[in-house]
Amino acid sequence: MDKKDLQIAHELQLSGRLSNQELAERVSLSPSPCLRRVRQLEARGVIRGYTAIVDQSALGYPITVFVRIALQRHDTRTVAEFERRVRAIEEILDCFLMTGQRDYLMRVVARSLEGYERFIRDVIHTIPGIGSIDTSFAYGVVKQARALPARG
C-alpha cells in the first residue's frame, strides 16, 4: 500500500458515505483513479465492508461489559467449541484471544443488569470448558475510535 491507498483507507474510515468525487478531492486524485484504487483495496480485503455507527443506548443496549474468560482446558476441541459458540452470540461484539491470566476478553452489550445476569446464566454458562468468568462494567467512555491511525 502506498501513501494514497493509506489516505483513501483513512478517509473512508472517517466517513464511509463519501461519494467518489468527495473522496478523490480529499486525497488529491481524479475520480477515475480514486475509484480504481478503492476497488483494488476492496478486492485485496483491505476494505472489508461499510457500516453505520449506531448509538447502542438508542437501540436498547445501554450497558457495556468487559468479560474475561479463562478456560479449564486448552485442548483443541475445547478451544474450538468455545470460539464457535462465541461467534454465534450477538451480544458479544468483540472477543480477543489474550495473553496473561485470562484466555479471552469480550466486549458485551446488555439491556440491563438483570439482562446481563440472564446472559451469563443462560448463555455463557452453557458453553463447556469455562473455568472462570470475571466481569467489569463500563460506566463511561473516554475515547472510542473507529479509525486506525493515519500515519503510514
mmCIF file of C-alpha atoms in Angstrom:
data_model
loop_
_atom_site.group_PDB
_atom_site.id
_atom_site.type_symbol
_atom_site.label_atom_id
_atom_site.label_comp_id
_atom_site.label_asym_id
_atom_site.label_seq_id
_atom_site.Cartn_x
_atom_site.Cartn_y
_atom_site.Cartn_z
ATOM 1 C CA MET A 1 0.000 0.000 0.000
ATOM 2 C CA ASP A 2 1.317 3.398 -0.921
ATOM 3 C CA LYS A 3 0.559 6.757 0.692
ATOM 4 C CA LYS A 4 -2.553 7.356 -1.464
ATOM 5 C CA ASP A 5 -4.009 3.966 -0.510
ATOM 6 C CA LEU A 6 -3.444 4.796 3.152
ATOM 7 C CA GLN A 7 -5.132 8.187 2.693
ATOM 8 C CA ILE A 8 -8.109 6.585 0.951
ATOM 9 C CA ALA A 9 -8.489 3.944 3.680
ATOM 10 C CA HIS A 10 -8.274 6.595 6.395
ATOM 11 C CA GLU A 11 -10.853 8.898 4.791
ATOM 12 C CA LEU A 12 -13.290 6.024 4.302
ATOM 13 C CA GLN A 13 -12.884 5.017 7.957
ATOM 14 C CA LEU A 14 -13.837 8.548 8.956
ATOM 15 C CA SER A 15 -16.801 8.662 6.592
ATOM 16 C CA GLY A 16 -17.802 5.593 4.618
ATOM 17 C CA ARG A 17 -20.579 7.553 2.900
ATOM 18 C CA LEU A 18 -18.243 9.818 0.944
ATOM 19 C CA SER A 19 -19.007 9.970 -2.735
ATOM 20 C CA ASN A 20 -16.138 9.010 -5.006
ATOM 21 C CA GLN A 21 -15.915 12.665 -6.069
ATOM 22 C CA GLU A 22 -15.570 13.862 -2.448
ATOM 23 C CA LEU A 23 -13.051 11.133 -1.659
ATOM 24 C CA ALA A 24 -10.988 11.953 -4.744
ATOM 25 C CA GLU A 25 -10.859 15.622 -3.723
ATOM 26 C CA ARG A 26 -9.786 14.771 -0.168
ATOM 27 C CA VAL A 27 -6.894 12.587 -1.349
ATOM 28 C CA SER A 28 -5.933 14.788 -4.334
ATOM 29 C CA LEU A 29 -6.755 12.318 -7.099
ATOM 30 C CA SER A 30 -9.079 12.490 -10.046
ATOM 31 C CA PRO A 31 -12.268 10.421 -9.632
ATOM 32 C CA SER A 32 -11.394 7.569 -12.012
ATOM 33 C CA PRO A 33 -8.025 6.603 -10.443
ATOM 34 C CA CYS A 34 -9.549 7.080 -6.979
ATOM 35 C CA LEU A 35 -12.385 4.664 -7.726
ATOM 36 C CA ARG A 36 -9.934 2.177 -9.209
ATOM 37 C CA ARG A 37 -7.847 2.304 -6.000
ATOM 38 C CA VAL A 38 -10.944 1.853 -3.818
ATOM 39 C CA ARG A 39 -11.995 -1.201 -5.838
ATOM 40 C CA GLN A 40 -8.463 -2.643 -5.544
ATOM 41 C CA LEU A 41 -8.473 -2.087 -1.767
ATOM 42 C CA GLU A 42 -11.829 -3.870 -1.583
ATOM 43 C CA ALA A 43 -10.623 -6.744 -3.784
ATOM 44 C CA ARG A 44 -7.483 -7.206 -1.655
ATOM 45 C CA GLY A 45 -9.547 -7.273 1.533
ATOM 46 C CA VAL A 46 -8.046 -4.085 2.957
ATOM 47 C CA ILE A 47 -11.516 -2.545 2.933
ATOM 48 C CA ARG A 48 -13.711 -5.316 4.281
ATOM 49 C CA GLY A 49 -17.054 -3.529 4.261
ATOM 50 C CA TYR A 50 -19.024 -0.419 5.116
ATOM 51 C CA THR A 51 -21.220 0.094 8.138
ATOM 52 C CA ALA A 52 -23.157 2.681 10.129
ATOM 53 C CA ILE A 53 -22.091 3.631 13.651
ATOM 54 C CA VAL A 54 -25.199 3.399 15.810
ATOM 55 C CA ASP A 55 -25.786 4.631 19.356
ATOM 56 C CA GLN A 56 -26.088 1.437 21.407
ATOM 57 C CA SER A 57 -28.308 3.070 24.033
ATOM 58 C CA ALA A 58 -30.744 4.218 21.355
ATOM 59 C CA LEU A 59 -31.128 0.579 20.305
ATOM 60 C CA GLY A 60 -31.747 -0.570 23.867
ATOM 61 C CA TYR A 61 -28.265 -1.693 24.930
ATOM 62 C CA PRO A 62 -27.068 0.951 27.395
ATOM 63 C CA ILE A 63 -24.705 -1.344 29.302
ATOM 64 C CA THR A 64 -21.189 -2.254 28.139
ATOM 65 C CA VAL A 65 -19.478 -5.106 29.925
ATOM 66 C CA PHE A 66 -15.937 -6.420 29.602
ATOM 67 C CA VAL A 67 -15.806 -10.124 30.355
ATOM 68 C CA ARG A 68 -12.596 -12.050 30.909
ATOM 69 C CA ILE A 69 -12.787 -15.809 30.461
ATOM 70 C CA ALA A 70 -10.317 -18.497 31.482
ATOM 71 C CA LEU A 71 -10.836 -21.965 30.075
ATOM 72 C CA GLN A 72 -10.426 -25.093 32.213
ATOM 73 C CA ARG A 73 -8.573 -26.888 29.430
ATOM 74 C CA HIS A 74 -6.790 -25.697 26.308
ATOM 75 C CA ASP A 75 -7.186 -28.747 24.118
ATOM 76 C CA THR A 76 -8.172 -28.227 20.501
ATOM 77 C CA ARG A 77 -11.760 -29.375 20.968
ATOM 78 C CA THR A 78 -12.485 -27.147 23.978
ATOM 79 C CA VAL A 79 -10.989 -24.058 22.339
ATOM 80 C CA ALA A 80 -12.742 -24.678 19.011
ATOM 81 C CA GLU A 81 -16.128 -25.205 20.674
ATOM 82 C CA PHE A 82 -15.767 -22.107 22.852
ATOM 83 C CA GLU A 83 -14.813 -19.923 19.871
ATOM 84 C CA ARG A 84 -17.578 -21.380 17.671
ATOM 85 C CA ARG A 85 -20.206 -20.645 20.314
ATOM 86 C CA VAL A 86 -18.905 -17.115 20.978
ATOM 87 C CA ARG A 87 -19.060 -16.218 17.273
ATOM 88 C CA ALA A 88 -22.784 -17.045 17.264
ATOM 89 C CA ILE A 89 -23.735 -14.807 20.218
ATOM 90 C CA GLU A 90 -24.961 -11.380 19.070
ATOM 91 C CA GLU A 91 -24.439 -9.635 22.411
ATOM 92 C CA ILE A 92 -20.699 -10.331 22.194
ATOM 93 C CA LEU A 93 -19.415 -7.544 19.970
ATOM 94 C CA ASP A 94 -15.692 -8.341 20.264
ATOM 95 C CA CYS A 95 -13.741 -11.317 21.532
ATOM 96 C CA PHE A 96 -9.962 -11.278 21.757
ATOM 97 C CA LEU A 97 -7.598 -14.154 22.488
ATOM 98 C CA MET A 98 -5.313 -12.854 25.240
ATOM 99 C CA THR A 99 -2.029 -13.473 26.980
ATOM 100 C CA GLY A 100 -1.861 -13.391 30.776
ATOM 101 C CA GLN A 101 -4.147 -14.866 33.406
ATOM 102 C CA ARG A 102 -7.292 -14.924 31.265
ATOM 103 C CA ASP A 103 -7.662 -16.527 27.846
ATOM 104 C CA TYR A 104 -10.294 -14.258 26.291
ATOM 105 C CA LEU A 105 -11.512 -10.688 26.656
ATOM 106 C CA MET A 106 -15.001 -9.959 25.361
ATOM 107 C CA ARG A 107 -16.935 -6.740 24.930
ATOM 108 C CA VAL A 108 -20.595 -7.466 25.594
ATOM 109 C CA VAL A 109 -23.684 -5.249 25.470
ATOM 110 C CA ALA A 110 -26.727 -5.697 27.698
ATOM 111 C CA ARG A 111 -30.162 -4.128 28.049
ATOM 112 C CA SER A 112 -29.996 -4.118 31.874
ATOM 113 C CA LEU A 113 -28.122 -5.589 34.824
ATOM 114 C CA GLU A 114 -30.787 -8.259 35.050
ATOM 115 C CA GLY A 115 -30.392 -8.911 31.346
ATOM 116 C CA TYR A 116 -26.660 -9.337 31.797
ATOM 117 C CA GLU A 117 -27.233 -11.787 34.661
ATOM 118 C CA ARG A 118 -29.578 -13.830 32.431
ATOM 119 C CA PHE A 119 -26.992 -13.669 29.635
ATOM 120 C CA ILE A 120 -24.300 -15.131 31.912
ATOM 121 C CA ARG A 121 -26.586 -17.794 33.414
ATOM 122 C CA ASP A 122 -28.437 -18.837 30.261
ATOM 123 C CA VAL A 123 -25.843 -18.305 27.536
ATOM 124 C CA ILE A 124 -22.265 -18.165 28.807
ATOM 125 C CA HIS A 125 -22.644 -20.856 31.483
ATOM 126 C CA THR A 126 -23.908 -23.269 28.814
ATOM 127 C CA ILE A 127 -20.582 -23.146 26.974
ATOM 128 C CA PRO A 128 -18.493 -26.144 28.058
ATOM 129 C CA GLY A 129 -14.941 -25.767 29.297
ATOM 130 C CA ILE A 130 -15.123 -22.371 31.014
ATOM 131 C CA GLY A 131 -13.050 -22.277 34.197
ATOM 132 C CA SER A 132 -13.711 -18.733 35.374
ATOM 133 C CA ILE A 133 -15.540 -15.557 34.394
ATOM 134 C CA ASP A 134 -14.511 -12.081 35.520
ATOM 135 C CA THR A 135 -16.709 -9.080 34.724
ATOM 136 C CA SER A 136 -16.117 -5.316 34.654
ATOM 137 C CA PHE A 137 -18.864 -2.813 33.843
ATOM 138 C CA ALA A 138 -18.010 0.321 31.873
ATOM 139 C CA TYR A 139 -19.697 3.370 33.357
ATOM 140 C CA GLY A 140 -18.370 5.866 30.848
ATOM 141 C CA VAL A 141 -16.484 6.222 27.583
ATOM 142 C CA VAL A 142 -13.380 8.403 27.385
ATOM 143 C CA LYS A 143 -12.460 7.540 23.789
ATOM 144 C CA GLN A 144 -13.938 5.178 21.245
ATOM 145 C CA ALA A 145 -12.043 5.464 17.983
ATOM 146 C CA ARG A 146 -13.377 3.908 14.805
ATOM 147 C CA ALA A 147 -10.441 4.732 12.532
ATOM 148 C CA LEU A 148 -6.946 3.315 12.639
ATOM 149 C CA PRO A 149 -4.081 5.832 12.920
ATOM 150 C CA ALA A 150 -3.428 7.743 9.702
ATOM 151 C CA ARG A 151 0.359 7.527 9.980
ATOM 152 C CA GLY A 152 1.785 5.357 7.261
#
